[in-house]
CSV table of C-alpha atoms in Angstrom, one decimal:
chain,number,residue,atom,x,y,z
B,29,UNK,CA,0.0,0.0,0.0
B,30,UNK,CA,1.3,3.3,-1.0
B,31,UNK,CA,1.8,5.6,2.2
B,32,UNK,CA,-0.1,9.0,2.0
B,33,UNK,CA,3.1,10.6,2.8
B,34,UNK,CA,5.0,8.6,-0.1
B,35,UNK,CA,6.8,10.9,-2.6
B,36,UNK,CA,8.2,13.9,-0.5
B,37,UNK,CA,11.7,15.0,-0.1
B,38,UNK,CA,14.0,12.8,2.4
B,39,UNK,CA,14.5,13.9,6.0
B,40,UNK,CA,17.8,15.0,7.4
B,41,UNK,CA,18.8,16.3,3.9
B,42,UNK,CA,20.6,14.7,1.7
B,43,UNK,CA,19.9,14.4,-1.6
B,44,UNK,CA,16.6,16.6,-1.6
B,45,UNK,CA,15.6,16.9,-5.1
B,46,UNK,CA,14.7,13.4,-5.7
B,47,UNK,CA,11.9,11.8,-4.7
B,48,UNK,CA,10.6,8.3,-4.5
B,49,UNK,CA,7.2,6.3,-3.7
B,50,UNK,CA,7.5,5.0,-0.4
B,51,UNK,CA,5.2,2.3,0.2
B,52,UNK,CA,4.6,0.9,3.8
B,53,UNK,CA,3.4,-2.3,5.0
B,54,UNK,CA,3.0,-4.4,8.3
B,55,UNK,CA,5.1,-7.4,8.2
B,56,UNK,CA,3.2,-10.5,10.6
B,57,UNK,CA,6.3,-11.9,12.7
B,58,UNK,CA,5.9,-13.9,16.2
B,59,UNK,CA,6.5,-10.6,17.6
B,60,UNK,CA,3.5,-9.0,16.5
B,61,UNK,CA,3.2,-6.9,12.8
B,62,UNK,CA,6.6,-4.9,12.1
B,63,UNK,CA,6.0,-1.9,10.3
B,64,UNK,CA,8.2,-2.2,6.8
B,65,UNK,CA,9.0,0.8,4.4
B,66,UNK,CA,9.8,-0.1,0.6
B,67,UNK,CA,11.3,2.5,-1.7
B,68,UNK,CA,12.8,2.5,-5.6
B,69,UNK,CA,13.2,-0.1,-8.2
B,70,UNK,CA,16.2,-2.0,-9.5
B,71,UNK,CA,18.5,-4.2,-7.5
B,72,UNK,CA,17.2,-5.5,-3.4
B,73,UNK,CA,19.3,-3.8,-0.6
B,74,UNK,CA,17.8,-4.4,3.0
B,75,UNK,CA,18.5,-1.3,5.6
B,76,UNK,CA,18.6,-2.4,9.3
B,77,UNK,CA,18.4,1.5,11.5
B,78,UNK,CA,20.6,2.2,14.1
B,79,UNK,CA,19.7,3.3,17.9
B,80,UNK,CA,17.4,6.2,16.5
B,81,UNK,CA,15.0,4.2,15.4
B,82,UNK,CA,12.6,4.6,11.9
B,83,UNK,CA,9.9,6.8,11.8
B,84,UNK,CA,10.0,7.3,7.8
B,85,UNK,CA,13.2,6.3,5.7
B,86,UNK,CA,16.0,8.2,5.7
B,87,UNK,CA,18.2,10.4,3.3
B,88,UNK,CA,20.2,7.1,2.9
B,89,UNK,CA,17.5,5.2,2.1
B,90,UNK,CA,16.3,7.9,-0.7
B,91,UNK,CA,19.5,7.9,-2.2
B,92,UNK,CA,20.1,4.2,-2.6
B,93,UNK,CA,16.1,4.2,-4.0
B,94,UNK,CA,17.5,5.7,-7.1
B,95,UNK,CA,18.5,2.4,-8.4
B,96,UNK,CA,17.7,0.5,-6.1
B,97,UNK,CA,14.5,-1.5,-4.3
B,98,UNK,CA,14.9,-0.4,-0.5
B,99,UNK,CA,13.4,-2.8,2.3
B,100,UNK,CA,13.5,-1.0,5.7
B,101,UNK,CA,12.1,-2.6,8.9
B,102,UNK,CA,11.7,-1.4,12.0
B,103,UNK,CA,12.3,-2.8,14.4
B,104,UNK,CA,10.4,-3.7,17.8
B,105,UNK,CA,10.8,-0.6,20.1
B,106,UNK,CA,12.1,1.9,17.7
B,107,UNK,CA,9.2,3.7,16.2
B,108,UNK,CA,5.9,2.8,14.4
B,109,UNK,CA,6.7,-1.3,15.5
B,110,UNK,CA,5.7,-1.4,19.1
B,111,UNK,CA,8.2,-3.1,21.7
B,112,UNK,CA,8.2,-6.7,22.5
B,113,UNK,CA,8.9,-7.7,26.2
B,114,UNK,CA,9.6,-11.0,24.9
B,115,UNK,CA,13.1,-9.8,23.2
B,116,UNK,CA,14.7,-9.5,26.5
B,117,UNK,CA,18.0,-11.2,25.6
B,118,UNK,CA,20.7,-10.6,22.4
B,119,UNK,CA,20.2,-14.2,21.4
B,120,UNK,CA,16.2,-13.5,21.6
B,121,UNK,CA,16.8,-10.5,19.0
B,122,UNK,CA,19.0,-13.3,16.9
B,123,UNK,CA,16.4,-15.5,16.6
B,124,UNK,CA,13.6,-12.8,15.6
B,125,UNK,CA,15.9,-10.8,12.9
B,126,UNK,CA,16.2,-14.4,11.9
B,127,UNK,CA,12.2,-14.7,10.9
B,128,UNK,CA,12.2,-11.1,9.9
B,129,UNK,CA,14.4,-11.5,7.4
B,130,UNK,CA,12.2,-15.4,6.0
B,131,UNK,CA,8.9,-12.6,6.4
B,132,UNK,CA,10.5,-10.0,4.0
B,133,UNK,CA,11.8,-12.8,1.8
B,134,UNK,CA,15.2,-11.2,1.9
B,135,UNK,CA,17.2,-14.2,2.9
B,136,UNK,CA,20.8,-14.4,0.9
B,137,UNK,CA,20.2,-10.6,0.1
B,138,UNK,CA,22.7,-7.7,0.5
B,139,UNK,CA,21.8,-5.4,3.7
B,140,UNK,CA,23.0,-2.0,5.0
B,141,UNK,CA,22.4,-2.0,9.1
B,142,UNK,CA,23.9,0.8,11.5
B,143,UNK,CA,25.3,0.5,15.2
B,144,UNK,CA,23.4,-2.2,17.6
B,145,UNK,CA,21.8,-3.6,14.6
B,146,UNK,CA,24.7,-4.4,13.0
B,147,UNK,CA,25.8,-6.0,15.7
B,148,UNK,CA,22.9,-8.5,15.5
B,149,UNK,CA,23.4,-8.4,11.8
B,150,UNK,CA,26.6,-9.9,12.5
B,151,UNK,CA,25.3,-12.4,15.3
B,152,UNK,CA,22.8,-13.8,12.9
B,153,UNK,CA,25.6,-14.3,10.3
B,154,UNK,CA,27.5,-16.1,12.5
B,155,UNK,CA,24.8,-18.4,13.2
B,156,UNK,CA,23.1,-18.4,9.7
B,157,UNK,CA,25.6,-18.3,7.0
B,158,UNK,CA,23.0,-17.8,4.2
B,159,UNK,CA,21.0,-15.0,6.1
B,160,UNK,CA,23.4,-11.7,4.1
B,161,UNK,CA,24.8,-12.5,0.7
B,162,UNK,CA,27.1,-9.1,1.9
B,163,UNK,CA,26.8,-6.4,4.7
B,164,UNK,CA,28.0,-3.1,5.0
B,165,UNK,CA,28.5,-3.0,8.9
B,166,UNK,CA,28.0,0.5,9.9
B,167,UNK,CA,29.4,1.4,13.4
B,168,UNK,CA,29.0,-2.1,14.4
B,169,UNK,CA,28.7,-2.5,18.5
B,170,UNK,CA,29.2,-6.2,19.9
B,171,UNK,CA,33.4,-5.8,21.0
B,172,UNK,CA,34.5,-3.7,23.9
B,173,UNK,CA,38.0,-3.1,25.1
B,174,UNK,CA,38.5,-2.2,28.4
B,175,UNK,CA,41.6,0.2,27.3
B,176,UNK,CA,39.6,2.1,24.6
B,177,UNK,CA,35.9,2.1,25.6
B,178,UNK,CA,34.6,4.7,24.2
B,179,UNK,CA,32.1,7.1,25.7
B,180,UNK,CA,29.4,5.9,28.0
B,181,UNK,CA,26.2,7.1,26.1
B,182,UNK,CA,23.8,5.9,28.5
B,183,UNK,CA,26.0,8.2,30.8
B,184,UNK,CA,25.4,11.0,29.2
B,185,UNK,CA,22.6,13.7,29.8
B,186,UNK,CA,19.9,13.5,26.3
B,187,UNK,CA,21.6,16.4,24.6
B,188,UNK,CA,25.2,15.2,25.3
B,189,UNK,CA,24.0,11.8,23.7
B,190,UNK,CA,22.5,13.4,20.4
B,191,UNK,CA,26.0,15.1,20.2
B,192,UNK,CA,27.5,11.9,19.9
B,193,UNK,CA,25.2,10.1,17.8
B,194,UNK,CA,25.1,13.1,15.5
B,195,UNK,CA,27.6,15.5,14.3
B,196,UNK,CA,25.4,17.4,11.9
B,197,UNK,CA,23.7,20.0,14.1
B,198,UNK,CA,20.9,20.4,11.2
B,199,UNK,CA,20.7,16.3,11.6
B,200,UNK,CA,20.3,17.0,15.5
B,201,UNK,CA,17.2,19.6,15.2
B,202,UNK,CA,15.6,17.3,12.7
B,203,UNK,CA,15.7,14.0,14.8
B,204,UNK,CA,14.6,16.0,17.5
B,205,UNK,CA,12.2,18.2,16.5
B,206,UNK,CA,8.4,18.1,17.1
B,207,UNK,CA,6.2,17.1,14.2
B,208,UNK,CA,3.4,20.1,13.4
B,209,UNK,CA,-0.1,19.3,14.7
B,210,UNK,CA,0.1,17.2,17.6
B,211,UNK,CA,-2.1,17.7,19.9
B,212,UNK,CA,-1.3,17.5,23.7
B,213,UNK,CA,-2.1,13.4,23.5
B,214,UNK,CA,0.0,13.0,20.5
B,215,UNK,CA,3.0,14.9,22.8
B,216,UNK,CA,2.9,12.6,25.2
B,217,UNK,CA,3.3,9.8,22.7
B,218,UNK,CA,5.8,11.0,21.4
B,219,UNK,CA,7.8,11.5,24.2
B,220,UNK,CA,7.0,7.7,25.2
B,221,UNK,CA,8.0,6.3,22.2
B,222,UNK,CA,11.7,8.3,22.2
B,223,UNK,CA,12.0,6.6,25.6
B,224,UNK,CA,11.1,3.2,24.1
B,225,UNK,CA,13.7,3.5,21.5
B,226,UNK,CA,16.7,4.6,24.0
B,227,UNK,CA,15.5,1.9,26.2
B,228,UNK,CA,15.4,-0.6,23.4
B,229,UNK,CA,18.5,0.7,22.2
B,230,UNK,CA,20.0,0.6,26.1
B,231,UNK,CA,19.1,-3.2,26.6
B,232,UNK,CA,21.5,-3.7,23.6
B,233,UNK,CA,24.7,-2.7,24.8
B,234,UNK,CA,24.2,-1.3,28.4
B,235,UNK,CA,25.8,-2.0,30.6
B,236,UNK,CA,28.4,-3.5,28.1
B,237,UNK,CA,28.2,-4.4,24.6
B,238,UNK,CA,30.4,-7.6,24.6
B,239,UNK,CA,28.0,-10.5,24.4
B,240,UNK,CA,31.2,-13.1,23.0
B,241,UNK,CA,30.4,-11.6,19.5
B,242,UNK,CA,34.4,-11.9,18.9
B,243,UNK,CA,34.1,-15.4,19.3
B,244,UNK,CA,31.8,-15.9,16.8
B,245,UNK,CA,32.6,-13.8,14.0
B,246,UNK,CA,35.2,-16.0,12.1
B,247,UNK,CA,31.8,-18.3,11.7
B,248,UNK,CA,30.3,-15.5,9.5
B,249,UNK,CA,30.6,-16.4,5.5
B,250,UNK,CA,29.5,-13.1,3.8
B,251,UNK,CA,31.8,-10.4,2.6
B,252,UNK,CA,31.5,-7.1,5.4
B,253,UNK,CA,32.6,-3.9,4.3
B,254,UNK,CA,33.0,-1.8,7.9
B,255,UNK,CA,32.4,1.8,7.7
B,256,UNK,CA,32.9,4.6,10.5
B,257,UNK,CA,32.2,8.2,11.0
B,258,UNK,CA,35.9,9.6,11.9
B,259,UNK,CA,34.4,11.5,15.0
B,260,UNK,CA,32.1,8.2,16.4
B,261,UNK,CA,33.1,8.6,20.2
B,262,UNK,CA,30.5,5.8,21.2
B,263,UNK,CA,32.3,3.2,19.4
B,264,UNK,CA,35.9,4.6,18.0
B,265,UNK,CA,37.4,4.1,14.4
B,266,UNK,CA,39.9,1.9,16.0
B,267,UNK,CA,37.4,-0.7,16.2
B,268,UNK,CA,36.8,-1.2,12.4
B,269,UNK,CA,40.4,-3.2,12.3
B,270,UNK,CA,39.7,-4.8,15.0
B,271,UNK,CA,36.1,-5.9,13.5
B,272,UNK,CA,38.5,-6.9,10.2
B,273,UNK,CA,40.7,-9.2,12.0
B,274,UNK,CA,38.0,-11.4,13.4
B,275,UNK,CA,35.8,-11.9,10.3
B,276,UNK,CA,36.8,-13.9,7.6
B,277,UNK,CA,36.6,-11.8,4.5
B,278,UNK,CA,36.0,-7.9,5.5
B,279,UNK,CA,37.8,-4.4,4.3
B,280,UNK,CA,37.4,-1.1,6.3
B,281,UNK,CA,36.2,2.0,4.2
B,282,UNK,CA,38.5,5.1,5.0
B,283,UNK,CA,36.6,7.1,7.9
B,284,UNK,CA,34.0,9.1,6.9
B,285,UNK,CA,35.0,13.1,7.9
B,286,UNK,CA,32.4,14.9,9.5
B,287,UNK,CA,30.5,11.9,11.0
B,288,UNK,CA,29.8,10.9,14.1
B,289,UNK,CA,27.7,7.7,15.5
B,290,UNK,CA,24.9,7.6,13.6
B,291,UNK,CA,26.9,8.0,9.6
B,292,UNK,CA,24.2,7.3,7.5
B,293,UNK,CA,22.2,10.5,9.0
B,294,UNK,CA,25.7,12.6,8.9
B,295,UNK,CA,26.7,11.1,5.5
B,296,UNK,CA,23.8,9.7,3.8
B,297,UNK,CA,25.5,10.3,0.2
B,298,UNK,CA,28.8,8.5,1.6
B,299,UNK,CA,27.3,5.3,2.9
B,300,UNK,CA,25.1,5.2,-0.4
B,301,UNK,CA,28.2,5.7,-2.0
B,302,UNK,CA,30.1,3.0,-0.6
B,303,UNK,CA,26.6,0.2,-0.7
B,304,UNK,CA,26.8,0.8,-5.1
B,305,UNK,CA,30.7,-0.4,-4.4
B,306,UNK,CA,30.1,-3.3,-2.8
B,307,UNK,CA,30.2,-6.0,-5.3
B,308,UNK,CA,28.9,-8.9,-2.6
């Protein structure tokens, strides 16, 4: 079903001047319906968010929908999807990003996912060879070393966390601006479901991100291309070698200037840049 909304300029910048169809459909899982945006024609590329969540796709997403067919969940507790109290565990969010991907019929498909969903990206990889034909890892969490941490986010007071997430202060104002219209009800729920998605987000990598992802990832088949915003304090550069050593067949992209956490909203053109080069 085409969404009413369908055919207007991306978010967060970006490439502005083209626009796409977006159609938007709820996708029946064991977790209840998970809201699914679809955008462009031509080759399948699926688009796992980061800790942000998905309200509508992003500048990214309209830029790789100009030759190609984008399919972007979202998943439970991040937006539109509501949260599933039964995902309490890493291996739990395995096994459902499993199904998801049977349900969207993307299985042995190329994917794009950002920060804690790359991590389980990579965790279902390891235990599903034919899940990814390739995966650009973006900001991956799932290692942690004790000697270069990186910043705390869950630390951090809300605006001190958007400054690390996001270095693009026109990026920042957008994610956290107030849509027109909302009444007083509509506020409030709002405001609950930007909780929902930090929490979400929090139960992913708080109080550490390590769940023995390092001793899994030589089990993961698909070709990774690991990409970092060259100001990510959350999880730094550094990490992208490290990443590279443990999986099998991998290459790091050269930081990306100017981006923080969350690249694909700092560098939408960048990451759609390097997804066309990858030849998995």
């Amino acid at each position: 079903m085409a969404d009413p909304d369908g055919g207007r300029p991306p978010p967060f910048g970006g490439r502005g001047s083209v626009t796409v169809d977006i159609e938007r459909r709820e996708v029946a899982t064991g977790s209840g319906p998970v809201t699914t945006f679809e955008l462009g024609k031509g080759p399948v590329v699926g688009f796992l968010h980061g800790p942000a969540g998905l309200d509508e796709p992003t500048a990214c997403m309209h830029d790789l929908a100009v030759d190609h067919r984008v399919v972007a969940p979202c998943l439970p507790g991040f937006g539109p999807t509501p949260g599933d109290p039964t995902l309490r565990t890493v291996h739990d969010w395995v096994v459902f990003l499993s199904e998801l991907t049977d349900r969207l019929g993307l299985v042995g498909s190329r994917w794009v996912a950002s920060s804690v969903s790359a991590m389980l990206a990579l965790e279902l990889a390891a235990v599903r060879p034919e899940a990814f034909r390739s995966l650009v890892a973006v900001a991956p969490t799932g290692l942690w070393d004790p000697d270069d941490p990186g910043v705390d986010l869950y630390s951090l007071s809300l605006t001190d966390q958007e400054v690390h997430l996001v270095a693009d202060e026109d990026v920042r104002t957008a994610l956290a601006a107030m849509p027109e219209g909302l009444d007083a009800d509509g506020l409030v729920e709002l405001g609950v479901s930007r909780y929902v998605r930090r929490r979400t987000a929090a139960s992913l990598v708080w109080p550490l991100p390590d769940h023995g992802l390092a001793d899994r990832l030589h089990r993961v088949v698909a070709e990774v291309v690991l990409v970092w915003g060259a100001e990510d304090r959350i999880v730094p550069p550094s990490y992208g070698e490290w990443f590279a050593g443990l999986l099998p067949t991998a290459t790091v992209a050269p930081p990306i200037a100017g981006a923080a956490h969350l690249v694909a909203l700092d560098a939408p053109a960048a990451v759609a840049a390097i997804v066309r080069n990858d030849s998995g």
